[in-house]
């Protein structure tokens, strides 16, 4: 079965600084990978997804993620963080015959002014 | 943009009581899901539903839980004889198709507090 690890529980950055949130997965073949964002009091919103092709994926709100098979990683990046980006970020993997994604524990992003 | 809507946003229930959480999926979506997120923990899959029957369920989804699509728009999760450990945020989601690469659209959740 697939699994997802988000090693950072909290990340604190200053507004305008760059951001990288880490995600590592475990699965024998090429997985389907997702990043979701959860703002306080709201549900999960899909930021971007990877299925195949170009390993650098562009998403909404200026986010991008890069699939690195050799490292089993799918890290989320943003060149310049805005205060409104403060939220919980979840990496998820879907694989094989199951369409049910497995979620990581989430990384809480704190943005300092 | 169409949204998944959930009601109520917060439900407080006495332990042992039954609770029904309601969801209105996106209208052209065919697959429906319930997830649970205990405070501070990861989002956990409960159940998926397609064509008026359960497609897949996790070990969490035991006989205490049931789902139903009582009409053409609503999708409900019933929890019988609630326990303290059922306190969590419950998310409904829907997708157009049930494939691994089809993203699921989530509602804002219902916070369930069991006293």
PDB file of C-alpha atoms in Angstrom:
ATOM      1  CA  UNK A   1       0.000   0.000   0.000  1.00  0.00           C
ATOM      2  CA  UNK A   2       1.095   3.537  -0.647  1.00  0.00           C
ATOM      3  CA  UNK A   3       2.087   5.980   2.078  1.00  0.00           C
ATOM      4  CA  UNK A   4       2.973   9.634   2.346  1.00  0.00           C
ATOM      5  CA  UNK A   5       5.376  11.403   4.673  1.00  0.00           C
ATOM      6  CA  UNK A   6       5.447  15.106   5.326  1.00  0.00           C
ATOM      7  CA  UNK A   7       8.461  15.475   7.585  1.00  0.00           C
ATOM      8  CA  UNK A   8       7.784  19.052   8.654  1.00  0.00           C
ATOM      9  CA  UNK A   9       4.896  19.640  11.031  1.00  0.00           C
ATOM     10  CA  UNK A  10       5.351  23.407  11.037  1.00  0.00           C
ATOM     11  CA  UNK A  11       7.182  25.743   8.688  1.00  0.00           C
ATOM     12  CA  UNK A  12       7.646  29.446   9.422  1.00  0.00           C
ATOM     13  CA  UNK A  13       8.638  31.880   6.699  1.00  0.00           C
ATOM     14  CA  UNK A  14       8.673  35.624   6.289  1.00  0.00           C
ATOM     15  CA  UNK A  15       6.335  37.222   3.807  1.00  0.00           C
ATOM     16  CA  UNK A  16       8.113  37.530   0.464  1.00  0.00           C
ATOM     17  CA  UNK A  17      10.489  34.669   1.190  1.00  0.00           C
ATOM     18  CA  UNK A  18      10.574  31.492  -0.850  1.00  0.00           C
ATOM     19  CA  UNK A  19       8.908  28.315   0.350  1.00  0.00           C
ATOM     20  CA  UNK A  20       9.480  24.605  -0.033  1.00  0.00           C
ATOM     21  CA  UNK A  21       7.267  22.007   1.654  1.00  0.00           C
ATOM     22  CA  UNK A  22       8.538  18.459   1.584  1.00  0.00           C
ATOM     23  CA  UNK A  23       6.610  15.362   0.649  1.00  0.00           C
ATOM     24  CA  UNK A  24       7.935  11.833   0.278  1.00  0.00           C
ATOM     25  CA  UNK A  25       5.880   8.897  -0.864  1.00  0.00           C
ATOM     26  CA  UNK A  26       6.216   5.175  -0.846  1.00  0.00           C
ATOM     27  CA  UNK A  27       4.864   3.223  -3.789  1.00  0.00           C
ATOM     28  CA  UNK A  28       6.345   0.718  -6.201  1.00  0.00           C
ATOM     29  CA  UNK A  29       5.208   2.315  -9.436  1.00  0.00           C
ATOM     30  CA  UNK A  30       4.490   5.830 -10.611  1.00  0.00           C
ATOM     31  CA  UNK A  31       1.921   7.321  -8.277  1.00  0.00           C
ATOM     32  CA  UNK A  32      -0.640  10.017  -8.763  1.00  0.00           C
ATOM     33  CA  UNK A  33       0.356  12.926  -6.550  1.00  0.00           C
ATOM     34  CA  UNK A  34      -1.620  15.840  -5.194  1.00  0.00           C
ATOM     35  CA  UNK A  35      -1.134  18.865  -3.009  1.00  0.00           C
ATOM     36  CA  UNK A  36      -4.112  20.274  -1.163  1.00  0.00           C
ATOM     37  CA  UNK A  37      -4.375  23.412   0.963  1.00  0.00           C
ATOM     38  CA  UNK A  38      -6.705  23.821   3.905  1.00  0.00           C
ATOM     39  CA  UNK A  39      -7.328  27.345   5.136  1.00  0.00           C
ATOM     40  CA  UNK A  40      -8.664  27.742   8.675  1.00  0.00           C
ATOM     41  CA  UNK A  41     -12.267  26.625   8.924  1.00  0.00           C
ATOM     42  CA  UNK A  42     -12.412  25.477   5.332  1.00  0.00           C
ATOM     43  CA  UNK A  43     -12.163  22.291   3.358  1.00  0.00           C
ATOM     44  CA  UNK A  44      -9.316  21.039   1.242  1.00  0.00           C
ATOM     45  CA  UNK A  45      -8.642  22.831  -2.018  1.00  0.00           C
ATOM     46  CA  UNK A  46      -6.605  21.184  -4.737  1.00  0.00           C
ATOM     47  CA  UNK A  47      -3.447  23.159  -5.556  1.00  0.00           C
ATOM     48  CA  UNK A  48      -1.966  20.903  -8.206  1.00  0.00           C
ATOM     49  CA  UNK A  49      -1.628  17.301  -9.330  1.00  0.00           C
ATOM     50  CA  UNK A  50       0.849  15.089 -11.136  1.00  0.00           C
ATOM     51  CA  UNK A  51      -0.008  12.042 -13.212  1.00  0.00           C
ATOM     52  CA  UNK A  52       2.639  11.776 -15.890  1.00  0.00           C
ATOM     53  CA  UNK A  53       4.724  13.826 -18.288  1.00  0.00           C
ATOM     54  CA  UNK A  54       6.548  16.968 -17.275  1.00  0.00           C
ATOM     55  CA  UNK A  55       7.836  16.472 -13.751  1.00  0.00           C
ATOM     56  CA  UNK A  56       7.456  20.165 -12.903  1.00  0.00           C
ATOM     57  CA  UNK A  57       3.801  20.892 -12.317  1.00  0.00           C
ATOM     58  CA  UNK A  58       2.245  24.335 -12.089  1.00  0.00           C
ATOM     59  CA  UNK A  59      -0.726  24.904  -9.824  1.00  0.00           C
ATOM     60  CA  UNK A  60      -2.970  27.647  -8.621  1.00  0.00           C
ATOM     61  CA  UNK A  61      -1.953  30.589  -6.439  1.00  0.00           C
ATOM     62  CA  UNK A  62       1.597  30.590  -7.821  1.00  0.00           C
ATOM     63  CA  UNK A  63       2.531  27.165  -6.470  1.00  0.00           C
ATOM     64  CA  UNK A  64       4.533  24.525  -8.272  1.00  0.00           C
ATOM     65  CA  UNK A  65       5.758  21.059  -7.407  1.00  0.00           C
ATOM     66  CA  UNK A  66       8.425  18.812  -8.811  1.00  0.00           C
ATOM     67  CA  UNK A  67       8.191  15.035  -9.024  1.00  0.00           C
ATOM     68  CA  UNK A  68      11.540  13.365  -8.439  1.00  0.00           C
ATOM     69  CA  UNK A  69      11.305   9.630  -8.884  1.00  0.00           C
ATOM     70  CA  UNK A  70      14.853   9.004  -7.680  1.00  0.00           C
ATOM     71  CA  UNK A  71      14.045  10.658  -4.371  1.00  0.00           C
ATOM     72  CA  UNK A  72      10.407   9.552  -4.158  1.00  0.00           C
ATOM     73  CA  UNK A  73       9.549  13.161  -3.541  1.00  0.00           C
ATOM     74  CA  UNK A  74       6.965  15.696  -4.645  1.00  0.00           C
ATOM     75  CA  UNK A  75       7.961  18.940  -2.953  1.00  0.00           C
ATOM     76  CA  UNK A  76       5.793  22.008  -3.155  1.00  0.00           C
ATOM     77  CA  UNK A  77       7.400  25.375  -3.861  1.00  0.00           C
ATOM     78  CA  UNK A  78       6.506  29.009  -4.136  1.00  0.00           C
ATOM     79  CA  UNK A  79       9.021  31.746  -4.949  1.00  0.00           C
ATOM     80  CA  UNK A  80       7.440  34.468  -2.822  1.00  0.00           C
ATOM     81  CA  UNK A  81       5.018  33.736  -0.005  1.00  0.00           C
ATOM     82  CA  UNK A  82       2.068  35.977   0.802  1.00  0.00           C
ATOM     83  CA  UNK A  83       0.450  36.285   4.232  1.00  0.00           C
ATOM     84  CA  UNK A  84      -2.697  34.708   2.798  1.00  0.00           C
ATOM     85  CA  UNK A  85      -0.733  31.506   2.133  1.00  0.00           C
ATOM     86  CA  UNK A  86      -0.776  30.704   5.849  1.00  0.00           C
ATOM     87  CA  UNK A  87      -2.663  27.409   5.994  1.00  0.00           C
ATOM     88  CA  UNK A  88      -2.301  23.659   6.358  1.00  0.00           C
ATOM     89  CA  UNK A  89      -0.842  21.874   3.349  1.00  0.00           C
ATOM     90  CA  UNK A  90      -1.469  18.224   2.612  1.00  0.00           C
ATOM     91  CA  UNK A  91       0.339  15.994   0.202  1.00  0.00           C
ATOM     92  CA  UNK A  92      -1.614  12.988  -1.049  1.00  0.00           C
ATOM     93  CA  UNK A  93      -0.900   9.983  -3.220  1.00  0.00           C
ATOM     94  CA  UNK A  94      -3.254   7.858  -5.264  1.00  0.00           C
ATOM     95  CA  UNK A  95      -1.997   4.647  -6.714  1.00  0.00           C
ATOM     96  CA  UNK A  96      -2.859   1.395  -8.359  1.00  0.00           C
ATOM     97  CA  UNK A  97      -6.464   0.400  -8.609  1.00  0.00           C
ATOM     98  CA  UNK A  98      -7.632   2.537  -5.731  1.00  0.00           C
ATOM     99  CA  UNK A  99      -8.975   5.995  -6.359  1.00  0.00           C
ATOM    100  CA  UNK A 100      -8.838   6.824  -2.697  1.00  0.00           C
ATOM    101  CA  UNK A 101      -5.900   9.120  -1.996  1.00  0.00           C
ATOM    102  CA  UNK A 102      -3.731   8.592   1.035  1.00  0.00           C
ATOM    103  CA  UNK A 103      -3.007  11.840   2.824  1.00  0.00           C
ATOM    104  CA  UNK A 104       0.058  12.928   4.719  1.00  0.00           C
ATOM    105  CA  UNK A 105      -0.207  14.420   8.193  1.00  0.00           C
ATOM    106  CA  UNK A 106       0.028  17.939   6.821  1.00  0.00           C
ATOM    107  CA  UNK A 107       2.427  20.844   7.225  1.00  0.00           C
ATOM    108  CA  UNK A 108       1.270  24.005   8.903  1.00  0.00           C
ATOM    109  CA  UNK A 109       2.638  27.114   7.205  1.00  0.00           C
ATOM    110  CA  UNK A 110       3.070  30.210   9.327  1.00  0.00           C
ATOM    111  CA  UNK A 111       3.851  33.480   7.564  1.00  0.00           C
ATOM    112  CA  UNK A 112       5.495  36.333   9.456  1.00  0.00           C
ATOM    113  CA  UNK A 113       4.982  39.896   8.201  1.00  0.00           C
TER     114      UNK A 113
ATOM    115  CA  UNK B   1     -17.311  27.513  -9.475  1.00  0.00           C
ATOM    116  CA  UNK B   2     -19.555  24.735  -8.176  1.00  0.00           C
ATOM    117  CA  UNK B   3     -18.934  23.739  -4.589  1.00  0.00           C
ATOM    118  CA  UNK B   4     -19.564  20.872  -2.240  1.00  0.00           C
ATOM    119  CA  UNK B   5     -21.681  22.164   0.629  1.00  0.00           C
ATOM    120  CA  UNK B   6     -21.935  20.625   4.073  1.00  0.00           C
ATOM    121  CA  UNK B   7     -24.366  21.242   6.902  1.00  0.00           C
ATOM    122  CA  UNK B   8     -24.211  21.944   9.721  1.00  0.00           C
ATOM    123  CA  UNK B   9     -20.820  23.576  10.083  1.00  0.00           C
ATOM    124  CA  UNK B  10     -20.700  22.552  13.735  1.00  0.00           C
ATOM    125  CA  UNK B  11     -22.663  19.819  15.483  1.00  0.00           C
ATOM    126  CA  UNK B  12     -22.630  19.208  19.208  1.00  0.00           C
ATOM    127  CA  UNK B  13     -24.128  15.913  20.365  1.00  0.00           C
ATOM    128  CA  UNK B  14     -24.361  13.966  23.575  1.00  0.00           C
ATOM    129  CA  UNK B  15     -22.471  10.691  23.688  1.00  0.00           C
ATOM    130  CA  UNK B  16     -24.705   7.812  22.689  1.00  0.00           C
ATOM    131  CA  UNK B  17     -26.910   9.898  20.447  1.00  0.00           C
ATOM    132  CA  UNK B  18     -27.249   9.518  16.711  1.00  0.00           C
ATOM    133  CA  UNK B  19     -26.059  12.242  14.369  1.00  0.00           C
ATOM    134  CA  UNK B  20     -26.573  12.835  10.656  1.00  0.00           C
ATOM    135  CA  UNK B  21     -24.127  14.913   8.690  1.00  0.00           C
ATOM    136  CA  UNK B  22     -25.340  16.278   5.396  1.00  0.00           C
ATOM    137  CA  UNK B  23     -23.604  17.039   2.144  1.00  0.00           C
ATOM    138  CA  UNK B  24     -24.660  18.327  -1.240  1.00  0.00           C
ATOM    139  CA  UNK B  25     -22.080  17.188  -3.808  1.00  0.00           C
ATOM    140  CA  UNK B  26     -21.395  18.991  -7.062  1.00  0.00           C
ATOM    141  CA  UNK B  27     -24.350  18.311  -9.309  1.00  0.00           C
ATOM    142  CA  UNK B  28     -22.676  16.456 -12.195  1.00  0.00           C
ATOM    143  CA  UNK B  29     -20.405  14.386  -9.950  1.00  0.00           C
ATOM    144  CA  UNK B  30     -21.066  10.696  -9.598  1.00  0.00           C
ATOM    145  CA  UNK B  31     -18.696   9.618  -6.837  1.00  0.00           C
ATOM    146  CA  UNK B  32     -19.053  10.715  -3.253  1.00  0.00           C
ATOM    147  CA  UNK B  33     -16.781  10.344  -0.247  1.00  0.00           C
ATOM    148  CA  UNK B  34     -16.580  10.942   3.457  1.00  0.00           C
ATOM    149  CA  UNK B  35     -13.335  11.645   5.281  1.00  0.00           C
ATOM    150  CA  UNK B  36     -12.545  12.282   8.911  1.00  0.00           C
ATOM    151  CA  UNK B  37      -9.864  14.457  10.474  1.00  0.00           C
ATOM    152  CA  UNK B  38      -9.326  14.161  14.183  1.00  0.00           C
ATOM    153  CA  UNK B  39      -7.811  17.329  15.600  1.00  0.00           C
ATOM    154  CA  UNK B  40      -4.098  17.486  14.832  1.00  0.00           C
ATOM    155  CA  UNK B  41      -4.098  14.304  12.785  1.00  0.00           C
ATOM    156  CA  UNK B  42      -4.188  13.388   9.132  1.00  0.00           C
ATOM    157  CA  UNK B  43      -7.232  13.242   6.938  1.00  0.00           C
ATOM    158  CA  UNK B  44      -8.575   9.667   6.944  1.00  0.00           C
ATOM    159  CA  UNK B  45     -10.776   8.038   4.339  1.00  0.00           C
ATOM    160  CA  UNK B  46     -14.060   6.609   5.589  1.00  0.00           C
ATOM    161  CA  UNK B  47     -16.158   5.560   2.626  1.00  0.00           C
ATOM    162  CA  UNK B  48     -16.851   6.072  -1.039  1.00  0.00           C
ATOM    163  CA  UNK B  49     -20.243   5.787  -2.714  1.00  0.00           C
ATOM    164  CA  UNK B  50     -21.258   5.301  -6.317  1.00  0.00           C
ATOM    165  CA  UNK B  51     -24.470   4.287  -8.026  1.00  0.00           C
ATOM    166  CA  UNK B  52     -26.318   4.125  -4.718  1.00  0.00           C
ATOM    167  CA  UNK B  53     -23.962   1.742  -3.045  1.00  0.00           C
ATOM    168  CA  UNK B  54     -20.732   1.727  -1.125  1.00  0.00           C
ATOM    169  CA  UNK B  55     -17.729   1.287  -3.401  1.00  0.00           C
ATOM    170  CA  UNK B  56     -14.991   1.143  -0.829  1.00  0.00           C
ATOM    171  CA  UNK B  57     -14.707   1.627   2.904  1.00  0.00           C
ATOM    172  CA  UNK B  58     -11.937   1.774   5.453  1.00  0.00           C
ATOM    173  CA  UNK B  59     -11.595  -0.141   8.683  1.00  0.00           C
ATOM    174  CA  UNK B  60     -12.863   2.957  10.476  1.00  0.00           C
ATOM    175  CA  UNK B  61     -16.225   2.645   8.747  1.00  0.00           C
ATOM    176  CA  UNK B  62     -17.789  -0.033  10.928  1.00  0.00           C
ATOM    177  CA  UNK B  63     -21.412  -0.842  11.735  1.00  0.00           C
ATOM    178  CA  UNK B  64     -21.723   2.411  13.654  1.00  0.00           C
ATOM    179  CA  UNK B  65     -21.601   4.306  10.364  1.00  0.00           C
ATOM    180  CA  UNK B  66     -23.903   4.366   7.382  1.00  0.00           C
ATOM    181  CA  UNK B  67     -24.273   6.480   4.282  1.00  0.00           C
ATOM    182  CA  UNK B  68     -27.241   7.266   2.158  1.00  0.00           C
ATOM    183  CA  UNK B  69     -28.270   9.291  -0.840  1.00  0.00           C
ATOM    184  CA  UNK B  70     -31.889   9.929   0.076  1.00  0.00           C
ATOM    185  CA  UNK B  71     -32.661  12.059  -2.975  1.00  0.00           C
ATOM    186  CA  UNK B  72     -30.965  13.383  -6.088  1.00  0.00           C
ATOM    187  CA  UNK B  73     -28.863  15.961  -4.310  1.00  0.00           C
ATOM    188  CA  UNK B  74     -28.058  15.011  -0.712  1.00  0.00           C
ATOM    189  CA  UNK B  75     -25.461  12.567   0.581  1.00  0.00           C
ATOM    190  CA  UNK B  76     -25.551  11.820   4.285  1.00  0.00           C
ATOM    191  CA  UNK B  77     -23.338  10.193   6.881  1.00  0.00           C
ATOM    192  CA  UNK B  78     -25.112   8.737   9.904  1.00  0.00           C
ATOM    193  CA  UNK B  79     -23.238   7.900  13.059  1.00  0.00           C
ATOM    194  CA  UNK B  80     -25.178   5.788  15.541  1.00  0.00           C
ATOM    195  CA  UNK B  81     -24.489   5.709  19.257  1.00  0.00           C
ATOM    196  CA  UNK B  82     -21.754   8.321  19.097  1.00  0.00           C
ATOM    197  CA  UNK B  83     -18.601   8.007  21.193  1.00  0.00           C
ATOM    198  CA  UNK B  84     -16.194  10.624  22.466  1.00  0.00           C
ATOM    199  CA  UNK B  85     -13.613   9.506  19.939  1.00  0.00           C
ATOM    200  CA  UNK B  86     -15.988  10.335  17.090  1.00  0.00           C
ATOM    201  CA  UNK B  87     -15.248  13.988  17.728  1.00  0.00           C
ATOM    202  CA  UNK B  88     -13.570  15.207  14.557  1.00  0.00           C
ATOM    203  CA  UNK B  89     -13.982  17.256  11.434  1.00  0.00           C
ATOM    204  CA  UNK B  90     -15.902  15.329   8.807  1.00  0.00           C
ATOM    205  CA  UNK B  91     -15.360  16.201   5.180  1.00  0.00           C
ATOM    206  CA  UNK B  92     -17.547  15.297   2.276  1.00  0.00           C
ATOM    207  CA  UNK B  93     -16.021  15.176  -1.199  1.00  0.00           C
ATOM    208  CA  UNK B  94     -17.190  14.402  -4.699  1.00  0.00           C
ATOM    209  CA  UNK B  95     -15.592  13.685  -8.021  1.00  0.00           C
ATOM    210  CA  UNK B  96     -16.854  13.398 -11.539  1.00  0.00           C
ATOM    211  CA  UNK B  97     -15.329   9.968 -11.936  1.00  0.00           C
ATOM    212  CA  UNK B  98     -13.770   7.451  -9.600  1.00  0.00           C
ATOM    213  CA  UNK B  99     -10.310   7.270 -11.050  1.00  0.00           C
ATOM    214  CA  UNK B 100      -7.006   7.825  -9.203  1.00  0.00           C
ATOM    215  CA  UNK B 101      -6.189  10.917 -11.261  1.00  0.00           C
ATOM    216  CA  UNK B 102      -9.573  12.550 -10.841  1.00  0.00           C
ATOM    217  CA  UNK B 103      -9.260  15.117  -8.079  1.00  0.00           C
ATOM    218  CA  UNK B 104     -11.876  15.170  -5.400  1.00  0.00           C
ATOM    219  CA  UNK B 105     -13.606  18.394  -4.477  1.00  0.00           C
ATOM    220  CA  UNK B 106     -14.056  18.896  -0.751  1.00  0.00           C
ATOM    221  CA  UNK B 107     -16.637  20.697   1.314  1.00  0.00           C
ATOM    222  CA  UNK B 108     -15.711  22.946   4.223  1.00  0.00           C
ATOM    223  CA  UNK B 109     -16.450  20.213   6.724  1.00  0.00           C
ATOM    224  CA  UNK B 110     -18.668  19.639   9.726  1.00  0.00           C
ATOM    225  CA  UNK B 111     -17.016  19.861  13.099  1.00  0.00           C
ATOM    226  CA  UNK B 112     -18.578  17.170  15.278  1.00  0.00           C
ATOM    227  CA  UNK B 113     -18.163  17.533  19.023  1.00  0.00           C
ATOM    228  CA  UNK B 114     -19.305  14.674  21.230  1.00  0.00           C
ATOM    229  CA  UNK B 115     -19.887  15.580  24.877  1.00  0.00           C
TER     230      UNK B 115
END
